[in-house]
PDB file of C-alpha atoms in Angstrom:
ATOM      1  CA  UNK A   3      60.744 206.105  68.903  1.00 71.00           C
ATOM      2  CA  UNK A   4      58.747 205.716  65.678  1.00 76.00           C
ATOM      3  CA  UNK A   5      55.235 207.052  65.298  1.00 82.00           C
ATOM      4  CA  UNK A   6      52.603 204.362  64.732  1.00 80.00           C
ATOM      5  CA  UNK A   7      49.171 204.891  63.206  1.00 83.00           C
ATOM      6  CA  UNK A   8      46.385 204.150  65.737  1.00 82.00           C
ATOM      7  CA  UNK A   9      43.840 203.097  63.092  1.00 83.00           C
ATOM      8  CA  UNK A  10      42.838 199.460  63.521  1.00 80.00           C
ATOM      9  CA  UNK A  11      44.595 197.312  60.934  1.00 82.00           C
ATOM     10  CA  UNK A  12      46.958 200.052  59.731  1.00 83.00           C
ATOM     11  CA  UNK A  13      50.605 199.086  60.090  1.00 83.00           C
ATOM     12  CA  UNK A  14      52.206 202.352  58.957  1.00 83.00           C
ATOM     13  CA  UNK A  15      55.189 203.465  61.014  1.00 83.00           C
ATOM     14  CA  UNK A  16      57.259 206.591  60.619  1.00 83.00           C
ATOM     15  CA  UNK A  17      60.556 204.698  60.529  1.00 86.00           C
ATOM     16  CA  UNK A  18      59.443 202.479  57.591  1.00 86.00           C
ATOM     17  CA  UNK A  19      57.180 204.729  55.518  1.00 79.00           C
ATOM     18  CA  UNK A  20      59.203 207.910  55.121  1.00 85.00           C
ATOM     19  CA  UNK A  21      56.731 209.382  52.616  1.00 85.00           C
ATOM     20  CA  UNK A  22      53.801 209.251  55.080  1.00 85.00           C
ATOM     21  CA  UNK A  23      52.869 212.059  57.431  1.00 87.00           C
ATOM     22  CA  UNK A  24      51.445 211.441  60.900  1.00 87.00           C
ATOM     23  CA  UNK A  25      48.935 213.690  62.662  1.00 87.00           C
ATOM     24  CA  UNK A  26      48.011 213.825  66.338  1.00 84.00           C
ATOM     25  CA  UNK A  27      44.484 213.276  67.562  1.00 84.00           C
ATOM     26  CA  UNK A  28      43.316 216.872  68.153  1.00 84.00           C
ATOM     27  CA  UNK A  29      43.146 218.235  71.661  1.00 83.00           C
ATOM     28  CA  UNK A  30      40.511 220.552  73.060  1.00 82.00           C
ATOM     29  CA  UNK A  31      41.853 224.118  73.013  1.00 84.00           C
ATOM     30  CA  UNK A  32      40.914 225.780  76.308  1.00 86.00           C
ATOM     31  CA  UNK A  33      42.591 229.201  76.115  1.00 86.00           C
ATOM     32  CA  UNK A  34      41.187 230.733  72.893  1.00 86.00           C
ATOM     33  CA  UNK A  35      37.593 231.356  73.905  1.00 86.00           C
ATOM     34  CA  UNK A  36      34.357 229.418  74.207  1.00 89.00           C
ATOM     35  CA  UNK A  37      33.684 229.181  70.451  1.00 88.00           C
ATOM     36  CA  UNK A  38      37.117 227.708  69.729  1.00 88.00           C
ATOM     37  CA  UNK A  39      36.803 225.347  72.691  1.00 89.00           C
ATOM     38  CA  UNK A  40      33.431 224.098  71.422  1.00 89.00           C
ATOM     39  CA  UNK A  41      34.710 223.632  67.868  1.00 89.00           C
ATOM     40  CA  UNK A  42      37.857 221.757  68.962  1.00 87.00           C
ATOM     41  CA  UNK A  43      35.745 219.523  71.207  1.00 88.00           C
ATOM     42  CA  UNK A  44      33.433 218.682  68.281  1.00 88.00           C
ATOM     43  CA  UNK A  45      36.434 217.917  66.078  1.00 86.00           C
ATOM     44  CA  UNK A  46      38.087 215.708  68.684  1.00 86.00           C
ATOM     45  CA  UNK A  47      34.807 213.839  69.271  1.00 83.00           C
ATOM     46  CA  UNK A  48      34.429 213.333  65.512  1.00 84.00           C
ATOM     47  CA  UNK A  49      37.981 211.930  65.274  1.00 79.00           C
ATOM     48  CA  UNK A  50      37.374 209.555  68.189  1.00 82.00           C
ATOM     49  CA  UNK A  51      34.035 208.428  66.751  1.00 80.00           C
ATOM     50  CA  UNK A  52      35.502 207.818  63.288  1.00 82.00           C
ATOM     51  CA  UNK A  53      38.511 205.953  64.667  1.00 79.00           C
ATOM     52  CA  UNK A  54      36.384 204.009  67.188  1.00 76.00           C
ATOM     53  CA  UNK A  55      38.885 204.944  69.888  1.00 70.00           C
ATOM     54  CA  UNK A  56      38.072 205.065  73.556  1.00 63.00           C
ATOM     55  CA  UNK A  57      39.209 208.119  75.441  1.00 57.00           C
ATOM     56  CA  UNK A  58      42.005 206.141  77.144  1.00 57.00           C
ATOM     57  CA  UNK A  59      43.681 205.178  73.859  1.00 55.00           C
ATOM     58  CA  UNK A  60      43.666 208.649  72.381  1.00 56.00           C
ATOM     59  CA  UNK A  61      44.868 210.495  75.463  1.00 61.00           C
ATOM     60  CA  UNK A  62      48.430 209.484  74.757  1.00 64.00           C
ATOM     61  CA  UNK A  63      50.726 212.137  73.328  1.00 69.00           C
ATOM     62  CA  UNK A  64      51.809 209.502  70.817  1.00 73.00           C
ATOM     63  CA  UNK A  65      48.368 208.737  69.329  1.00 81.00           C
ATOM     64  CA  UNK A  66      48.790 209.527  65.623  1.00 85.00           C
ATOM     65  CA  UNK A  67      46.882 208.936  62.390  1.00 87.00           C
ATOM     66  CA  UNK A  68      48.793 208.562  59.132  1.00 88.00           C
ATOM     67  CA  UNK A  69      48.093 210.433  55.903  1.00 87.00           C
ATOM     68  CA  UNK A  70      46.507 207.331  54.307  1.00 86.00           C
ATOM     69  CA  UNK A  71      43.291 207.998  56.239  1.00 87.00           C
ATOM     70  CA  UNK A  72      42.590 211.422  54.711  1.00 87.00           C
ATOM     71  CA  UNK A  73      41.251 212.077  51.197  1.00 87.00           C
ATOM     72  CA  UNK A  74      43.784 214.850  50.533  1.00 87.00           C
ATOM     73  CA  UNK A  75      46.520 213.247  52.630  1.00 85.00           C
ATOM     74  CA  UNK A  76      46.235 215.608  55.594  1.00 84.00           C
ATOM     75  CA  UNK A  77      43.545 216.996  57.919  1.00 87.00           C
ATOM     76  CA  UNK A  78      41.803 220.225  56.942  1.00 82.00           C
ATOM     77  CA  UNK A  79      41.914 223.443  58.943  1.00 84.00           C
ATOM     78  CA  UNK A  80      39.868 223.720  62.131  1.00 82.00           C
ATOM     79  CA  UNK A  81      37.512 226.287  60.571  1.00 80.00           C
ATOM     80  CA  UNK A  82      36.845 224.133  57.488  1.00 79.00           C
ATOM     81  CA  UNK A  83      34.099 222.072  59.167  1.00 80.00           C
ATOM     82  CA  UNK A  84      32.410 220.992  55.923  1.00 81.00           C
ATOM     83  CA  UNK A  85      35.575 219.495  54.419  1.00 82.00           C
ATOM     84  CA  UNK A  86      35.750 215.696  54.218  1.00 83.00           C
ATOM     85  CA  UNK A  87      39.220 215.818  55.820  1.00 83.00           C
ATOM     86  CA  UNK A  88      38.039 217.582  58.997  1.00 84.00           C
ATOM     87  CA  UNK A  89      38.356 214.109  60.549  1.00 84.00           C
ATOM     88  CA  UNK A  90      39.879 210.906  59.116  1.00 86.00           C
ATOM     89  CA  UNK A  91      37.428 209.029  56.876  1.00 82.00           C
ATOM     90  CA  UNK A  92      39.422 206.685  54.594  1.00 85.00           C
ATOM     91  CA  UNK A  93      40.248 203.003  55.362  1.00 79.00           C
ATOM     92  CA  UNK A  94      39.453 203.175  59.068  1.00 77.00           C
ATOM     93  CA  UNK A  95      39.658 199.430  59.707  1.00 74.00           C
ATOM     94  CA  UNK A  96      35.949 198.634  59.739  1.00 71.00           C
ATOM     95  CA  UNK A  97      33.248 198.268  57.116  1.00 64.00           C
ATOM     96  CA  UNK A  98      30.172 199.841  58.703  1.00 52.00           C
ATOM     97  CA  UNK A  99      30.752 201.558  62.056  1.00 49.00           C
ATOM     98  CA  UNK A 100      27.165 202.034  63.144  1.00 53.00           C
ATOM     99  CA  UNK A 101      25.488 199.008  61.621  1.00 55.00           C
ATOM    100  CA  UNK A 102      22.430 198.179  63.740  1.00 58.00           C
ATOM    101  CA  UNK A 103      22.248 194.721  65.268  1.00 64.00           C
ATOM    102  CA  UNK A 104      20.038 192.342  63.306  1.00 73.00           C
ATOM    103  CA  UNK A 105      16.967 190.835  64.944  1.00 79.00           C
ATOM    104  CA  UNK A 106      18.552 187.360  64.936  1.00 80.00           C
ATOM    105  CA  UNK A 107      21.719 188.668  66.624  1.00 75.00           C
ATOM    106  CA  UNK A 108      19.684 190.482  69.266  1.00 76.00           C
ATOM    107  CA  UNK A 109      17.684 187.321  70.070  1.00 81.00           C
ATOM    108  CA  UNK A 110      20.891 185.262  70.236  1.00 79.00           C
ATOM    109  CA  UNK A 111      22.379 187.702  72.755  1.00 74.00           C
ATOM    110  CA  UNK A 112      19.218 187.520  74.862  1.00 79.00           C
ATOM    111  CA  UNK A 113      19.384 183.703  74.894  1.00 81.00           C
ATOM    112  CA  UNK A 114      23.064 183.666  75.878  1.00 75.00           C
ATOM    113  CA  UNK A 115      22.770 186.062  78.822  1.00 74.00           C
ATOM    114  CA  UNK A 116      20.925 183.602  81.133  1.00 75.00           C
ATOM    115  CA  UNK A 117      23.295 180.791  80.130  1.00 67.00           C
ATOM    116  CA  UNK A 118      26.364 182.823  81.066  1.00 63.00           C
ATOM    117  CA  UNK A 119      24.857 183.668  84.451  1.00 63.00           C
ATOM    118  CA  UNK A 120      24.022 180.003  85.033  1.00 64.00           C
ATOM    119  CA  UNK A 121      27.606 178.974  84.245  1.00 61.00           C
ATOM    120  CA  UNK A 122      28.948 181.466  86.758  1.00 60.00           C
ATOM    121  CA  UNK A 123      26.606 180.148  89.458  1.00 59.00           C
ATOM    122  CA  UNK A 124      27.669 176.545  88.748  1.00 59.00           C
ATOM    123  CA  UNK A 125      31.364 177.422  88.864  1.00 56.00           C
ATOM    124  CA  UNK A 126      30.849 179.283  92.122  1.00 57.00           C
ATOM    125  CA  UNK A 127      28.953 176.351  93.663  1.00 56.00           C
ATOM    126  CA  UNK A 128      31.824 173.927  93.003  1.00 55.00           C
ATOM    127  CA  UNK A 129      34.446 176.140  94.628  1.00 54.00           C
ATOM    128  CA  UNK A 130      33.254 175.646  98.270  1.00 55.00           C
ATOM    129  CA  UNK A 131      33.299 171.840  97.814  1.00 54.00           C
ATOM    130  CA  UNK A 132      36.993 171.962  96.970  1.00 54.00           C
ATOM    131  CA  UNK A 133      37.700 174.111 100.010  1.00 54.00           C
ATOM    132  CA  UNK A 134      35.965 171.631 102.339  1.00 54.00           C
ATOM    133  CA  UNK A 135      38.611 168.943 101.727  1.00 51.00           C
ATOM    134  CA  UNK A 136      40.295 168.065 105.024  1.00 49.00           C
ATOM    135  CA  UNK A 137      44.016 168.925 104.734  1.00 49.00           C
ATOM    136  CA  UNK A 138      44.905 166.466 107.536  1.00 49.00           C
ATOM    137  CA  UNK A 139      43.796 163.452 105.488  1.00 49.00           C
ATOM    138  CA  UNK A 140      46.015 164.363 102.554  1.00 49.00           C
ATOM    139  CA  UNK A 141      49.345 162.577 102.858  1.00 51.00           C
ATOM    140  CA  UNK A 142      51.975 161.508 100.387  1.00 48.00           C
ATOM    141  CA  UNK A 143      52.830 157.870  99.608  1.00 52.00           C
ATOM    142  CA  UNK A 144      55.222 157.478 102.575  1.00 54.00           C
ATOM    143  CA  UNK A 145      52.591 158.659 105.068  1.00 55.00           C
ATOM    144  CA  UNK A 146      54.243 162.059 105.550  1.00 52.00           C
ATOM    145  CA  UNK A 147      51.888 165.041 105.681  1.00 52.00           C
ATOM    146  CA  UNK A 148      51.728 167.456 102.772  1.00 49.00           C
ATOM    147  CA  UNK A 149      52.190 171.103 103.606  1.00 50.00           C
ATOM    148  CA  UNK A 150      49.350 173.240 102.293  1.00 46.00           C
ATOM    149  CA  UNK A 151      49.021 176.871 101.477  1.00 42.00           C
ATOM    150  CA  UNK A 152      45.730 178.420 102.604  1.00 44.00           C
ATOM    151  CA  UNK A 153      45.338 182.117 101.871  1.00 42.00           C
ATOM    152  CA  UNK A 154      48.644 183.690 102.831  1.00 43.00           C
ATOM    153  CA  UNK A 155      49.545 181.358 105.713  1.00 45.00           C
ATOM    154  CA  UNK A 156      51.705 178.277 105.216  1.00 45.00           C
ATOM    155  CA  UNK A 157      50.218 175.455 107.362  1.00 46.00           C
ATOM    156  CA  UNK A 158      51.463 171.909 107.835  1.00 46.00           C
ATOM    157  CA  UNK A 159      48.877 169.125 107.582  1.00 47.00           C
ATOM    158  CA  UNK A 160      49.728 167.698 111.063  1.00 48.00           C
ATOM    159  CA  UNK A 161      49.242 169.964 114.060  1.00 43.00           C
TER     160      UNK A 161
END
């Protein structure tokens, strides 16, 4: 099975790009002491933040990042915290990860919230009207009753 880069918009695969290297999202090292555990947790969190990955997507053993996303082509050592390659930083599939929402966008979201709730209430109000239809009055063109499915029980229109 080929390795695929998890960066949004990156289509590098190990079976096509033989010259690329692929690196796993770092795990938290539990067995080497508290300092190492803390440092590996910080590194993993930095990778996830830079890649905009949720924890569910990166938990896979197959979550990999290709060498295109590092300045030097590979991640730096765990102890080299100040290096730019401590976490992937190049071509991560987004322009500005933490761009604050503009005032106009915030107001638009506030206006849309009540409208969405109103739509849900209207859709919910129409549903009981459909359920009130009398199944006995529904017959086909020859006057034979239709059979109807209500819930999980199959009921004929004539009793």
